[in-house]
PDB file of C-alpha atoms in Angstrom:
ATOM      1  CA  UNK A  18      31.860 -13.367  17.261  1.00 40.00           C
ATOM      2  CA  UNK A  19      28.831 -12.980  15.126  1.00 43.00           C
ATOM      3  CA  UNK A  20      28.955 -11.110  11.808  1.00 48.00           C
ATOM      4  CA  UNK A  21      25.961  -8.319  11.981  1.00 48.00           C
ATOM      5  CA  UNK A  22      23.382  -8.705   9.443  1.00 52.00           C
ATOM      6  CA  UNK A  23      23.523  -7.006   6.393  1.00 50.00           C
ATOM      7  CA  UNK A  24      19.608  -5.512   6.762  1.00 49.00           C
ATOM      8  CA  UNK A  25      18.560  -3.845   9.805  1.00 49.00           C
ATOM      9  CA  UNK A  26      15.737  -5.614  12.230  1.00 46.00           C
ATOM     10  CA  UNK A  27      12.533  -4.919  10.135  1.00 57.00           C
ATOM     11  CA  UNK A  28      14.367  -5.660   6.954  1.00 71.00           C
ATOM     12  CA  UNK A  29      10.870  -6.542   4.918  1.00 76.00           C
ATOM     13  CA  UNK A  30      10.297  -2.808   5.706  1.00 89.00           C
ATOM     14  CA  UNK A  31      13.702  -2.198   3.945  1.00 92.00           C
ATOM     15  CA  UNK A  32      13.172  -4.096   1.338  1.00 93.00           C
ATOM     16  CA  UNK A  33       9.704  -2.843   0.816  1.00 95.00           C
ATOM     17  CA  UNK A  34      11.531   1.348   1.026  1.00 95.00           C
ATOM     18  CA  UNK A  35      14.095  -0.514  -1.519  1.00 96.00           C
ATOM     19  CA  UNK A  36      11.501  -1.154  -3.847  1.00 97.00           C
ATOM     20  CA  UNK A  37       9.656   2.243  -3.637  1.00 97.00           C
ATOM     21  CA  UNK A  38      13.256   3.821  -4.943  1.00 97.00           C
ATOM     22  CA  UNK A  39      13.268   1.943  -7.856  1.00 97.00           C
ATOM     23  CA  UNK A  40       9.914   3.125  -8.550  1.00 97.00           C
ATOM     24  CA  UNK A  41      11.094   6.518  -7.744  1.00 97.00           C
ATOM     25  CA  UNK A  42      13.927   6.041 -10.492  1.00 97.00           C
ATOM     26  CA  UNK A  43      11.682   4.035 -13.191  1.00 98.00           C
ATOM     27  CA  UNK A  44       9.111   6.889 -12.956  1.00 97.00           C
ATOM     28  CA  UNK A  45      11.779   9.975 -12.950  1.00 97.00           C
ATOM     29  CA  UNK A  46      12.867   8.352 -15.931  1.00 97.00           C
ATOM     30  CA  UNK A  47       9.672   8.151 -17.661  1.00 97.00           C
ATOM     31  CA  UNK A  48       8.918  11.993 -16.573  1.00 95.00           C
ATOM     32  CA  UNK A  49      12.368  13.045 -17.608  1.00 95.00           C
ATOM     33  CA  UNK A  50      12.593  11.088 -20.579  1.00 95.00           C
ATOM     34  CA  UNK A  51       8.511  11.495 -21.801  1.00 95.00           C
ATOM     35  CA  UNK A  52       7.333  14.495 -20.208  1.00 90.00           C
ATOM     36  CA  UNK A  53       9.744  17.032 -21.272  1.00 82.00           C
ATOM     37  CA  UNK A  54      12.597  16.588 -19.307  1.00 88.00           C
ATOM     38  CA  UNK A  55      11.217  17.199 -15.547  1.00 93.00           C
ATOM     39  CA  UNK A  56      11.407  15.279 -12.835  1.00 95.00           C
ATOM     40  CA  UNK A  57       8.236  14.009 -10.523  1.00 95.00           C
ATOM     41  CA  UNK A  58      10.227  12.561  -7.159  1.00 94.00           C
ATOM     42  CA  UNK A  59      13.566  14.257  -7.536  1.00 92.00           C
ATOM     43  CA  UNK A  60      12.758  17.922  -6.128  1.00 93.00           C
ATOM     44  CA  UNK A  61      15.984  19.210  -6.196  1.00 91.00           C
ATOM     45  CA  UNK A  62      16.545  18.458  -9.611  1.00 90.00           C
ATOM     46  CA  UNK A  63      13.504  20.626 -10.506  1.00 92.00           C
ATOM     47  CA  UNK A  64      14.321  23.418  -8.205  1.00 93.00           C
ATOM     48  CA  UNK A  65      18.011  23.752 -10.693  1.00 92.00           C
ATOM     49  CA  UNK A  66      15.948  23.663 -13.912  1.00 90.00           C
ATOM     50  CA  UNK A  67      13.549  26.323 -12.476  1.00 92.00           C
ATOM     51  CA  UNK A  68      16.680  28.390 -11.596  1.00 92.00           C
ATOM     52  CA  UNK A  69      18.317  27.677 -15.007  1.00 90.00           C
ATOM     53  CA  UNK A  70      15.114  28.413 -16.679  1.00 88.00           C
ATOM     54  CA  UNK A  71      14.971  31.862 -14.974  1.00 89.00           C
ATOM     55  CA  UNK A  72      17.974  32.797 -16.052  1.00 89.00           C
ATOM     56  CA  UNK A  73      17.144  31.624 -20.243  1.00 84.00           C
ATOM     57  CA  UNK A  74      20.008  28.603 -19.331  1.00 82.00           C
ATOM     58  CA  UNK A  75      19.291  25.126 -20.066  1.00 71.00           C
ATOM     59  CA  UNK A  76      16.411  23.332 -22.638  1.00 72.00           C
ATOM     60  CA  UNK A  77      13.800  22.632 -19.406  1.00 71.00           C
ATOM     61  CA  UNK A  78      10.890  23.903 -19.811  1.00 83.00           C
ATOM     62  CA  UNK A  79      10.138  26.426 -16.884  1.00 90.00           C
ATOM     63  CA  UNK A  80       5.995  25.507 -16.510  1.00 91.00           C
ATOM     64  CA  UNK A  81       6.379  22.025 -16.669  1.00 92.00           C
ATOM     65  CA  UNK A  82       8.797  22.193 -14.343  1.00 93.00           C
ATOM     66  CA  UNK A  83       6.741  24.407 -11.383  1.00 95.00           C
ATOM     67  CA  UNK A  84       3.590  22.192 -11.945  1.00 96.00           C
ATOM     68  CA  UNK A  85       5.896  19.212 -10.998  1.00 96.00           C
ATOM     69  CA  UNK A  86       7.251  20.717  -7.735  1.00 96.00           C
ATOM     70  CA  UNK A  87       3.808  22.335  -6.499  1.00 97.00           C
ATOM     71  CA  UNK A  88       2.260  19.024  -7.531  1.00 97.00           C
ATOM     72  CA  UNK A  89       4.645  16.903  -5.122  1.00 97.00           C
ATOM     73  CA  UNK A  90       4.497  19.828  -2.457  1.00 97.00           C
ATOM     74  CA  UNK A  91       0.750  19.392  -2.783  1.00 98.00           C
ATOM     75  CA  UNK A  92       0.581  15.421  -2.537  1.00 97.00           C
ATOM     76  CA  UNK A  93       2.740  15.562   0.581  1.00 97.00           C
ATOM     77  CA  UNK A  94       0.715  18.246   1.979  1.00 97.00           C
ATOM     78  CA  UNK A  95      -2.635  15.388   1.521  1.00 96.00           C
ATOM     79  CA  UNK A  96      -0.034  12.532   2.343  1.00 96.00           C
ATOM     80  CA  UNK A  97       0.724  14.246   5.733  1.00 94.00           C
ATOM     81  CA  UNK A  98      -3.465  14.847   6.545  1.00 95.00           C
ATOM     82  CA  UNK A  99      -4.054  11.791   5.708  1.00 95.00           C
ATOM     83  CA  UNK A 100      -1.332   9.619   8.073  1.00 94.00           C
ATOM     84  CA  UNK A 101      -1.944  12.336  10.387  1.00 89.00           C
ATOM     85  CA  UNK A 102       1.478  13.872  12.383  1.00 84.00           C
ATOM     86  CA  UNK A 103       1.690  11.366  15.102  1.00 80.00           C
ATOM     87  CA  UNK A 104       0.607   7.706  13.233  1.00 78.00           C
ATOM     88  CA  UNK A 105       1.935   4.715  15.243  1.00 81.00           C
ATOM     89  CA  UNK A 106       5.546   3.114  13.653  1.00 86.00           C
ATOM     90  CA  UNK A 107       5.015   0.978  10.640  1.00 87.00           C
ATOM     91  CA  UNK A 108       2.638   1.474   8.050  1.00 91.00           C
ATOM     92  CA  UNK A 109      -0.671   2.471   9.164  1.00 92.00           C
ATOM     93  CA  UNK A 110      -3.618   1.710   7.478  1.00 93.00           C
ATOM     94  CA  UNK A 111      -3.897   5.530   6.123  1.00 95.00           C
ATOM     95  CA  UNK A 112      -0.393   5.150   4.658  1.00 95.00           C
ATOM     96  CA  UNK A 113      -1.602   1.554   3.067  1.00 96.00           C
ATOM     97  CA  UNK A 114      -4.713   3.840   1.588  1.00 96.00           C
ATOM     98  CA  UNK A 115      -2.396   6.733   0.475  1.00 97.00           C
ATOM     99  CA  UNK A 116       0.176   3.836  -1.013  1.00 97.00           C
ATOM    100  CA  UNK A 117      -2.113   1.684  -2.907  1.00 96.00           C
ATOM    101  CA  UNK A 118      -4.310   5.182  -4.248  1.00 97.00           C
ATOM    102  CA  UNK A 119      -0.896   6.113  -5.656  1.00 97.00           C
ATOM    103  CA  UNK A 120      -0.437   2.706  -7.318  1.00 97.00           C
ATOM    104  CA  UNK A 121      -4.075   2.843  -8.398  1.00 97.00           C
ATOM    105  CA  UNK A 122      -3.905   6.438  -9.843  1.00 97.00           C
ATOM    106  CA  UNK A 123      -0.919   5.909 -11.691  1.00 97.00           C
ATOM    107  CA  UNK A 124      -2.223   2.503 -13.323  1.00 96.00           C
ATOM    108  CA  UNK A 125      -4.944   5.091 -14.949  1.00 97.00           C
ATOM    109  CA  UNK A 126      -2.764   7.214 -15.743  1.00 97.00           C
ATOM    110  CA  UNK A 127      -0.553   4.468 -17.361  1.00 96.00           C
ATOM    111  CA  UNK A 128      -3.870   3.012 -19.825  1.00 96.00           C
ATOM    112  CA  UNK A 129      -5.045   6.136 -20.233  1.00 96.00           C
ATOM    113  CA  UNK A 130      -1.866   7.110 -21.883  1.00 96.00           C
ATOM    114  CA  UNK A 131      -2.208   3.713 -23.902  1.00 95.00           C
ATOM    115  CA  UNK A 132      -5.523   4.408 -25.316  1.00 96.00           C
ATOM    116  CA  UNK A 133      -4.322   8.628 -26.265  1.00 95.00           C
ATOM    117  CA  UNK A 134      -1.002   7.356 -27.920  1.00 90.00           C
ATOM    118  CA  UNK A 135       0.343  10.703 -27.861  1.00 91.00           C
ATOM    119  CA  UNK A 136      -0.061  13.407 -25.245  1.00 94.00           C
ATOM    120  CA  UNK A 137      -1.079  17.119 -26.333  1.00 93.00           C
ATOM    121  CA  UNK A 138       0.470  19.514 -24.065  1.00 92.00           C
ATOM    122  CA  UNK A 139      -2.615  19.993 -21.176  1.00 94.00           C
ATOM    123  CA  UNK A 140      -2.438  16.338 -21.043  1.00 95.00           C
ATOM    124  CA  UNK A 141       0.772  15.978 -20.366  1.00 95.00           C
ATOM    125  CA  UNK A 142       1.089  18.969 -17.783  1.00 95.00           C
ATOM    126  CA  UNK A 143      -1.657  16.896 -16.017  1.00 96.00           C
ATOM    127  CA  UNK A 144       0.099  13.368 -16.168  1.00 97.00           C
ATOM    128  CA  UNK A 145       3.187  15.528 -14.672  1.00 97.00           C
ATOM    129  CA  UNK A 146       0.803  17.328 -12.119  1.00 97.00           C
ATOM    130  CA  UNK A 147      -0.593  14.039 -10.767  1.00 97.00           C
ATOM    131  CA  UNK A 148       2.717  11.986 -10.807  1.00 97.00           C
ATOM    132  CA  UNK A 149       4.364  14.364  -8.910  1.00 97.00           C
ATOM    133  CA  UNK A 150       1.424  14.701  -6.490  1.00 98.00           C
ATOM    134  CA  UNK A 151       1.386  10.370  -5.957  1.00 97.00           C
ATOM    135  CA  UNK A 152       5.850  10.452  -5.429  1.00 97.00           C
ATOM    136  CA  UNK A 153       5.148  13.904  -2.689  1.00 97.00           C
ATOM    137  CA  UNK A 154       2.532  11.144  -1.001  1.00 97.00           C
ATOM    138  CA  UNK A 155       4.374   8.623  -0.828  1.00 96.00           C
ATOM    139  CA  UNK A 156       7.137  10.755   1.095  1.00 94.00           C
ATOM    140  CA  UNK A 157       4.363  11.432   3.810  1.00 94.00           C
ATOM    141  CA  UNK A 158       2.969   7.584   3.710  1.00 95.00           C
ATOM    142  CA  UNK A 159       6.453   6.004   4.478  1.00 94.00           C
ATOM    143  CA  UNK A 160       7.046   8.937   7.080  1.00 93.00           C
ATOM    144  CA  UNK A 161       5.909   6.919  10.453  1.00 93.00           C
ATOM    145  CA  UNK A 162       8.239   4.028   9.403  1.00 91.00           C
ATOM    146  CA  UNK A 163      10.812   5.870  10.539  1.00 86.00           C
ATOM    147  CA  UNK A 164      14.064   5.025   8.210  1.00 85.00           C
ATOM    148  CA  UNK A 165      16.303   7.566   7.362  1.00 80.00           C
ATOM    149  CA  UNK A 166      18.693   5.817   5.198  1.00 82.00           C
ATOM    150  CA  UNK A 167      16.316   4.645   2.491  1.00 89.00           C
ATOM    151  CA  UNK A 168      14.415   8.169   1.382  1.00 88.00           C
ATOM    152  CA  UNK A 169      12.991   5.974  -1.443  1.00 92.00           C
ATOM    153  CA  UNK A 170      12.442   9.672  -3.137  1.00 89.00           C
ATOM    154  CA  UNK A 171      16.286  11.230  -3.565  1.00 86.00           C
ATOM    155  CA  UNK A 172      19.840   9.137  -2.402  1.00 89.00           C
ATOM    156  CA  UNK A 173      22.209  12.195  -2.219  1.00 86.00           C
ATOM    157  CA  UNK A 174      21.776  12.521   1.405  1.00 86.00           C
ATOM    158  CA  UNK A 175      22.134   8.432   1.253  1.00 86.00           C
ATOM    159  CA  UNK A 176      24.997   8.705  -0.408  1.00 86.00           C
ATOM    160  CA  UNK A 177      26.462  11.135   1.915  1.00 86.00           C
ATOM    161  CA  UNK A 178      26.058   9.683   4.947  1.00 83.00           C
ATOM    162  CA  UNK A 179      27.680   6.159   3.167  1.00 86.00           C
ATOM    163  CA  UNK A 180      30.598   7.668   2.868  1.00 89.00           C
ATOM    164  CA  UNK A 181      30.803   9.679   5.504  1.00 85.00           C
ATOM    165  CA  UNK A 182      30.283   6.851   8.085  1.00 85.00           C
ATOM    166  CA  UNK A 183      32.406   4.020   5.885  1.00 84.00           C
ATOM    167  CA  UNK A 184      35.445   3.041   7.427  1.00 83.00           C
ATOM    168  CA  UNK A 185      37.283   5.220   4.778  1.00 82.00           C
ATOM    169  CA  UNK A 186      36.062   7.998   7.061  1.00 83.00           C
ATOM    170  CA  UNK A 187      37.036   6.660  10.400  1.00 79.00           C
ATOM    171  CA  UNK A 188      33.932   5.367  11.051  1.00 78.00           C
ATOM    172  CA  UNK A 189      31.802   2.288  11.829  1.00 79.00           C
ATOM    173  CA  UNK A 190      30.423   1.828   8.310  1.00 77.00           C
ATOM    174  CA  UNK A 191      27.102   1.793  10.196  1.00 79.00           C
ATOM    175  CA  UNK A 192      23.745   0.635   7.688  1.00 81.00           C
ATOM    176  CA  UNK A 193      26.379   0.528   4.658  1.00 86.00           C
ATOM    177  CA  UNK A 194      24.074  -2.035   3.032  1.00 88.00           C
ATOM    178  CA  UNK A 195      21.239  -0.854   3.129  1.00 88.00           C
ATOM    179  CA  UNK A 196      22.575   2.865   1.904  1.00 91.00           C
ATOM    180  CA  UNK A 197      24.116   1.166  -1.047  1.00 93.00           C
ATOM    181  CA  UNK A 198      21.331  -0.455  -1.865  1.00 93.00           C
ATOM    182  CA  UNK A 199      18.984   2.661  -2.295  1.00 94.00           C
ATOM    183  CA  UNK A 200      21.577   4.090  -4.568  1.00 94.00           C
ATOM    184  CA  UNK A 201      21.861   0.870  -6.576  1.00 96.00           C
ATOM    185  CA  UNK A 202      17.888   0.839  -6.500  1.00 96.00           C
ATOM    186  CA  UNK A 203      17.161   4.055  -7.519  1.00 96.00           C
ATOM    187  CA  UNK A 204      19.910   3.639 -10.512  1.00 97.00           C
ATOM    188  CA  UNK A 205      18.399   0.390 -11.684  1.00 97.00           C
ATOM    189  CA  UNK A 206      15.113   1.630 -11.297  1.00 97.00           C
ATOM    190  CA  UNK A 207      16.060   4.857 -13.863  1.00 97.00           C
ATOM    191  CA  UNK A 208      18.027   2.190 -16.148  1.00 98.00           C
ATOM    192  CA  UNK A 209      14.631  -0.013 -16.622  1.00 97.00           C
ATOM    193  CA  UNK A 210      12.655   3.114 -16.911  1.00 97.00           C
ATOM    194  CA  UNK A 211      14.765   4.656 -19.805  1.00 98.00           C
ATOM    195  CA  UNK A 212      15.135   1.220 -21.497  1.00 98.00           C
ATOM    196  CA  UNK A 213      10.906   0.890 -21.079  1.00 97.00           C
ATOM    197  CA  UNK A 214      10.642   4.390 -22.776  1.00 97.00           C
ATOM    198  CA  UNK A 215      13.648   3.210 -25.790  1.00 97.00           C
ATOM    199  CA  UNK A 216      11.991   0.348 -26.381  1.00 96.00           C
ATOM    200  CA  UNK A 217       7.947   0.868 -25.673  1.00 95.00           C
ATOM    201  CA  UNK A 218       7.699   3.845 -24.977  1.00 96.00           C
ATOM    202  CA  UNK A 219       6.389   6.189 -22.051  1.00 96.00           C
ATOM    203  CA  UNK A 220       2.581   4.741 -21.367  1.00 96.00           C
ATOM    204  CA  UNK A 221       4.382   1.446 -20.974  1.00 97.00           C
ATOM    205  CA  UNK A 222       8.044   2.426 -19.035  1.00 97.00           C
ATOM    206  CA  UNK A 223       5.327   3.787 -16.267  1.00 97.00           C
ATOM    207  CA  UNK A 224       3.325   0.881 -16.475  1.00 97.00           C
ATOM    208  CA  UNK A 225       6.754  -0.723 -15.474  1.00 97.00           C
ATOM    209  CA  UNK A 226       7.244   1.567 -12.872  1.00 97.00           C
ATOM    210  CA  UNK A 227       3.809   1.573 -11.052  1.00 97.00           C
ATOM    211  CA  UNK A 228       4.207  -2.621 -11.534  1.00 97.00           C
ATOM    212  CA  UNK A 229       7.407  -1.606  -8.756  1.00 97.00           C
ATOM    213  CA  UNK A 230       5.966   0.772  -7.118  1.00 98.00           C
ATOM    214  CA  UNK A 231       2.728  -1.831  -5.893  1.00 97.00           C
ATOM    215  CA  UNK A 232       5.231  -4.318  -5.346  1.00 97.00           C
ATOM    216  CA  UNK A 233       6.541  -2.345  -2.728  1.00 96.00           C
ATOM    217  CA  UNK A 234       3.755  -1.456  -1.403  1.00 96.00           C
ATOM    218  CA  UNK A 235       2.697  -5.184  -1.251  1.00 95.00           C
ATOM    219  CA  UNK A 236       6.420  -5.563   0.577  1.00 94.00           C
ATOM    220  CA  UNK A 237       5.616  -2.930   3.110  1.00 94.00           C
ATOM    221  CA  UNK A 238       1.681  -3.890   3.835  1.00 92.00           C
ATOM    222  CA  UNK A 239       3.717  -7.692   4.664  1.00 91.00           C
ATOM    223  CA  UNK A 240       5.796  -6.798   6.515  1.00 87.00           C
ATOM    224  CA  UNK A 241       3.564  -4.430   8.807  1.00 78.00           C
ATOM    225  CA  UNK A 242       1.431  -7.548   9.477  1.00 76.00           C
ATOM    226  CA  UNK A 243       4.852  -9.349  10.328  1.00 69.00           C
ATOM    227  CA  UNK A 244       5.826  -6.893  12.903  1.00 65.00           C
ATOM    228  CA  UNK A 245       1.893  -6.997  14.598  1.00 56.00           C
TER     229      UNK A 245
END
């Protein structure tokens, strides 16, 4: 009897979702680590620091940390307009021109943090702003693919549903590759993004990240053609 493959049929598309989570991670990092400790793709860590900012708990800073959530909100409110609520599966070309304006924005964003050196604070709350809008639009470009394991924006439901579906469990251990993988992806991503930021600092570390995030959307683009 035949071993299943590891990757699901349409596994360039998986690989492609693999590849925008370590973006995700590289580019958290970079926010977290650069912008005053806020995150630009993780929501839900945001929504805690808001909480814990209310409340005078915590060192996050409470502004930069509602311009980052209304910011994604916002790009995945254009994201969503743009692929429209009923694009065909795959990657339509609206979700190619949401993906590679993402990629495009955030290379500006990347030099023009070269050429500045240092942020001042508006500059920074704007970097945040349009980061966070580029990870909520990417959320809404991926949409019509239609995979629910790889999020490429948060793993704890991921992780969740790997262990509750793992043999461990009693069950079938159903997609446990692919699940694994996003977590391991959006780990390594962080870990390069944090070491880019040690060691170059934050203009590069997102350079780093938005050199992952095209290559995913090169993946994805591929493998759309593929499935024509």
């Amino acid at each position: 009897m035949a071993r299943p493959p590891l990757l699901p049929v349409g596994h360039h598309f998986v690989t492609g979702l693999l590849l925008l989570t370590a973006s995700t991670g590289c580019i958290d990092a970079v926010s977290y680590l650069a912008l005053d400790k806020v995150f630009t793709g993780n929501m839900t860590g945001n929504v805690l620091f808001i909480g814990f900012s209310l409340v005078g708990a915590g060192k996050s800073l409470l502004l930069n940390n509602i311009i980052a959530l209304l910011g994604f909100v916002l790009g995945s409110i254009l994201g969503g307009r743009i692929v429209g609520q009923s694009a065909p599966k795959g990657l339509p070309r609206s979700s190619r021109g949401v993906l590679i304006g993402g990629a495009a924005l955030m290379i500006a964003l990347a030099i023009y943090w070269l050429l500045v050196h240092d942020l001042s604070h508006p500059a920074l709350l704007v970097v945040t702003a349009l980061l966070a809008v580029v990870m909520g639009a990417q959320v809404s470009a991926v949409k019509p693919i239609g995979n629910s394991d790889v999020t490429t924006i948060v793993v704890t439901n991921t992780l969740a549903n790997l262990a509750r579906d793992s043999r461990l469990a009693g069950g079938s251990s159903k997609n446990w590759f692919p699940r694994l993988a996003a977590v391991v992806a959006m780990g390594a991503g962080a870990a390069i993004g944090a070491v880019c930021v040690q060691l170059a600092g934050g203009a590069l570390a997102l350079l780093a990240g938005t050199i992952i995030f095209t290559a995913g959307t090169i993946t994805l683009v591929t493998a759309d053609r593929r499935s024509l």
